[in-house]
Short mmCIF file of C-alpha atoms and ligand atoms in Angstrom, two decimals:
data_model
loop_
_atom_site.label_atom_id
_atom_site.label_comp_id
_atom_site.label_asym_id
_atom_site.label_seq_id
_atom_site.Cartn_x
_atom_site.Cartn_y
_atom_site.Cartn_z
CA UNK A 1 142.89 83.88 -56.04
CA UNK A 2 142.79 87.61 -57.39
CA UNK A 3 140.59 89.62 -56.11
CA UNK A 4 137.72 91.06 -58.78
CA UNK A 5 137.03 94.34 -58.77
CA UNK A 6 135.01 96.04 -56.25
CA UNK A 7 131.25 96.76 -57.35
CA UNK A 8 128.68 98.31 -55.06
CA UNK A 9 125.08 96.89 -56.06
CA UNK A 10 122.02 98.65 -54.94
CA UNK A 11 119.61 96.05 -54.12
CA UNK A 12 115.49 96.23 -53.72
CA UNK A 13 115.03 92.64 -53.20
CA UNK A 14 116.10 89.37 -52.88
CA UNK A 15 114.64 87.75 -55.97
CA UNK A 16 116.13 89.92 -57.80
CA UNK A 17 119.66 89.94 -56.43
CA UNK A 18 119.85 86.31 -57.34
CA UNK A 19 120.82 86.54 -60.97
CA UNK A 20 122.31 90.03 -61.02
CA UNK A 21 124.69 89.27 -58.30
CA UNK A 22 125.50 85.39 -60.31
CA UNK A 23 126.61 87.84 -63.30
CA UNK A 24 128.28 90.35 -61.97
CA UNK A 25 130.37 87.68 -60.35
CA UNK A 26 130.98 85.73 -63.43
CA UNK A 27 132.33 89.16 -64.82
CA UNK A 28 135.10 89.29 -62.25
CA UNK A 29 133.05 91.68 -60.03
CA UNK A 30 133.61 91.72 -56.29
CA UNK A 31 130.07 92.43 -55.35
CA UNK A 32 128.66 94.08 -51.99
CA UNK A 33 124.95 94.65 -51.82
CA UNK A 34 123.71 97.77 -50.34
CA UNK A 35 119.94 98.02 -49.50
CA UNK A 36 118.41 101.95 -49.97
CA UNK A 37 114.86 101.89 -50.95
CA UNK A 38 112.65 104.04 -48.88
CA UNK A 39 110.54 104.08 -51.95
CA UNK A 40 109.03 101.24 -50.46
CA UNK A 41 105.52 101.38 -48.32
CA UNK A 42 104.89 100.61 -45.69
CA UNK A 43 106.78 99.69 -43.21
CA UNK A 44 106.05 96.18 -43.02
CA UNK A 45 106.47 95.51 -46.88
CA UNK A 46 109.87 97.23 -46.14
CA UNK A 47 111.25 94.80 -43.46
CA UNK A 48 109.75 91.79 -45.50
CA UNK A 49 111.76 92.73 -48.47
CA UNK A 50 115.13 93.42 -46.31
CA UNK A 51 114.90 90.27 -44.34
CA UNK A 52 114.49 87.85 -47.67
CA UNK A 53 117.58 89.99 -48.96
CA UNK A 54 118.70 89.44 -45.59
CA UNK A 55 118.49 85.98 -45.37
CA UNK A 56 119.58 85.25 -49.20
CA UNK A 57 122.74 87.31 -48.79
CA UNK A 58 123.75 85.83 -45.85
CA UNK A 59 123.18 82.08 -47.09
CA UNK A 60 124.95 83.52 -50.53
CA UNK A 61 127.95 85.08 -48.50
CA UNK A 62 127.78 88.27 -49.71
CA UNK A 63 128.61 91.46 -47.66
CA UNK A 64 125.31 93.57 -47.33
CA UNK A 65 125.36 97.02 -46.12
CA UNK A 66 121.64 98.55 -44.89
CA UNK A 67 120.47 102.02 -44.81
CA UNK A 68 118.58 101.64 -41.91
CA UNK A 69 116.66 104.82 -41.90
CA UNK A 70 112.96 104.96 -43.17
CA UNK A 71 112.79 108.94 -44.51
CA UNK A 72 109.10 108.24 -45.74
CA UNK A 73 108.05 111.73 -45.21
CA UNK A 74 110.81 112.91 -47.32
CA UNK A 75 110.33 109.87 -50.00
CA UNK A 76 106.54 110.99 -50.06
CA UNK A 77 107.22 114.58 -50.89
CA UNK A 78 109.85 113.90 -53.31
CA UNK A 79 107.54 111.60 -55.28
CA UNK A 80 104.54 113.38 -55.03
CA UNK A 81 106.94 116.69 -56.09
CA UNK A 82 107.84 115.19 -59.20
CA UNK A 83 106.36 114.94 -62.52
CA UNK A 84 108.01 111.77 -63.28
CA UNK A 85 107.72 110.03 -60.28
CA UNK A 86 109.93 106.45 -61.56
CA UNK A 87 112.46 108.87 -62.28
CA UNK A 88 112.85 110.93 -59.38
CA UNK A 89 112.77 107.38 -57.66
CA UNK A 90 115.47 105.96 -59.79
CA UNK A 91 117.59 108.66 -59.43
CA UNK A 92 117.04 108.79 -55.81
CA UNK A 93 118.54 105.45 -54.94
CA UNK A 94 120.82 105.21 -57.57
CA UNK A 95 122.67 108.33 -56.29
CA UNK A 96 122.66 107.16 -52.83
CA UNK A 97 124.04 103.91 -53.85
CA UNK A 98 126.86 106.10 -56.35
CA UNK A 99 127.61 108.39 -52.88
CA UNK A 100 127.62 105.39 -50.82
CA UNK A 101 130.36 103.56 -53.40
CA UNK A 102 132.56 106.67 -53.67
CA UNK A 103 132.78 106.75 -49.46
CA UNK A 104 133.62 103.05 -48.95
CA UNK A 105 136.05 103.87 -51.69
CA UNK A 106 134.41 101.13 -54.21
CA UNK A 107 134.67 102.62 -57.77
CA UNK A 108 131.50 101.01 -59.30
CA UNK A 109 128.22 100.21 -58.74
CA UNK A 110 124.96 99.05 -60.37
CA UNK A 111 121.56 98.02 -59.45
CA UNK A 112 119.42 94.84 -59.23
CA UNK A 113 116.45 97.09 -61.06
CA UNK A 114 117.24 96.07 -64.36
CA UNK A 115 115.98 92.84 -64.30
CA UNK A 116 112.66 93.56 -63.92
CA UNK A 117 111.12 94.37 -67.55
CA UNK A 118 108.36 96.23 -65.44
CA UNK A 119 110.73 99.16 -64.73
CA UNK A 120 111.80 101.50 -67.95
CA UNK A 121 115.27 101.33 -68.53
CA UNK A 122 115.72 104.46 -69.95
CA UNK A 123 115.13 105.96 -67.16
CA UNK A 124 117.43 103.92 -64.92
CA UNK A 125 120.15 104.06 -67.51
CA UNK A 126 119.60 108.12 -67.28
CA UNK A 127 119.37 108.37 -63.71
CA UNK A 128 122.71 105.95 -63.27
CA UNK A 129 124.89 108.25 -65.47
CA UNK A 130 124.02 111.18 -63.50
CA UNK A 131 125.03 109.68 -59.98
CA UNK A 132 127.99 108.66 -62.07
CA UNK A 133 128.67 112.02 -63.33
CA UNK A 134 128.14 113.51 -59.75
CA UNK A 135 129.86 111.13 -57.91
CA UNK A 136 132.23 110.13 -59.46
CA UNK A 137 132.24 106.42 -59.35
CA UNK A 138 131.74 104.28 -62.81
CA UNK A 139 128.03 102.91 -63.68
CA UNK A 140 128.06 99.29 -64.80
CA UNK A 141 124.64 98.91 -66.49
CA UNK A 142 123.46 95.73 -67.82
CA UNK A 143 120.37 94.61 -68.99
CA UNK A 144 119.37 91.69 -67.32
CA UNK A 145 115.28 91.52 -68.03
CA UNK A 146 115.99 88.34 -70.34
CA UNK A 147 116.99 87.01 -66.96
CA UNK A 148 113.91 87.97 -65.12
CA UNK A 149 112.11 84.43 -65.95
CA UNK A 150 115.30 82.55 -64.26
CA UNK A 151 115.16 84.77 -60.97
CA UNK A 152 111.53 84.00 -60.78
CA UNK A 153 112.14 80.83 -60.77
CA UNK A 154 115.40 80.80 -58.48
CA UNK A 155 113.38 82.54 -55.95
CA UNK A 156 110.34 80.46 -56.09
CA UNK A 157 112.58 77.46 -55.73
CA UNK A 158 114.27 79.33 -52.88
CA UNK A 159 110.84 79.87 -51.23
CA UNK A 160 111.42 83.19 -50.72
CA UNK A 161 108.71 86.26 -50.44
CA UNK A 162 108.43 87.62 -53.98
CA UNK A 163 106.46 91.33 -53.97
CA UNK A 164 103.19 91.74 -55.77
CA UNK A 165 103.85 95.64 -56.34
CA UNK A 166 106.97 97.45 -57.29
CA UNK A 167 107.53 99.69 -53.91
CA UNK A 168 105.32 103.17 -53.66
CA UNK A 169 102.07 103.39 -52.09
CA UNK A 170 101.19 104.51 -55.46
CA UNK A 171 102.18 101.22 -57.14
CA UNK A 172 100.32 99.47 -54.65
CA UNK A 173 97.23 101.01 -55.65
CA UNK A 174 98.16 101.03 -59.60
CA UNK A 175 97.99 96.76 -59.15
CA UNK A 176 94.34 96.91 -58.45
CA UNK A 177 93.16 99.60 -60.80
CA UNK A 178 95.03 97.94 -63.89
CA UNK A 179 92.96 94.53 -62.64
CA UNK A 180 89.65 96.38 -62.94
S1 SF4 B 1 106.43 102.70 -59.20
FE1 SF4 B 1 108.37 101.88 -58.39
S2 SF4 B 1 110.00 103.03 -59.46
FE2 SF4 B 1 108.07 104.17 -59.71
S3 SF4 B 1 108.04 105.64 -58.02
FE3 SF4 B 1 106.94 103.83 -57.32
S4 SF4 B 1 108.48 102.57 -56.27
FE4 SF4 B 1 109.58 104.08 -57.50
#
């Protein structure tokens, strides 16, 4: 068996790791998840979101490296500090995940967000090229939203916790007013 070639995949969740890590495998990647998202609030929605990665990753076998720290101070002023706040966000993660790749030594990585045809890719696309460019490491981006029916599926069938919000405290609010 030959190896495929090492891919670092930043990873918010584990509905949507289900079909982006199923591709990037069929490509010939050799995938390891790394969860950095302290875009997330609170707390609690944080853990629930690692421990369904958790738990999916582990049943899945793949390797799964967690920023443990919680810098929500820091996440707060950064996205209340910037005029596009998705942005700012994208970029945030995306660069950690690019830094993260270049230490381990993996020279590629990509992200689970472009399933999800709630996020703009544009702006993910924008913000992957310039951890790229900074770090170094290549930026596989593919857009997998035509997927995002299948992972909903795959994770209902999988039972697992599937997030009503897309991380921020600011997204959390956005769900209600857009009901009203
Ligand atoms: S809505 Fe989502 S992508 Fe935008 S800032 Fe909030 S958590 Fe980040």
């Amino acid at each position: 068996v030959t190896a495929g070639k090492p891919l670092l995949l930043h990873a918010c969740c584990g509905p949507c790791i289900t079909v982006v890590h199923r591709e990037l495998t069929r490509e010939g990647f050799d995938v390891t998840a790394y969860f950095y998202n302290p875009n997330i609030h609170p707390w609690k929605e944080r853990e629930r979101r690692l421990e369904t990665l958790t738990r999916y990753a582990s049943d899945m076998g793949i390797p799964l490296e967690v920023d443990g720290e919680y810098p929500l101070e820091e996440n707060l002023r950064l996205l209340l500090g910037s005029a596009d706040r998705c942005s700012a966000c994208f970029s945030d993660r995306l660069e950690a995940t690019a830094r993260m790749a270049s230490g381990m030594g993996i020279g590629s990585f990509s992200t689970t967000l472009t399933v999800s045809p709630y996020q703009d890719l544009s702006r993910i696309i924008r913000a992957g090229e310039n951890a790229r460019d900074k770090w170094g490491v290549e930026f596989i981006f593919r857009d997998y939203t035509p997927l995002y029916r299948e992972s909903v599926r795959l994770s209902r069938e999988a039972g697992m916790y599937r997030q009503p919000y897309c991380g921020c405290i600011f997204s959390e609010r956005d769900r209600y007013l857009r009901r009203r």
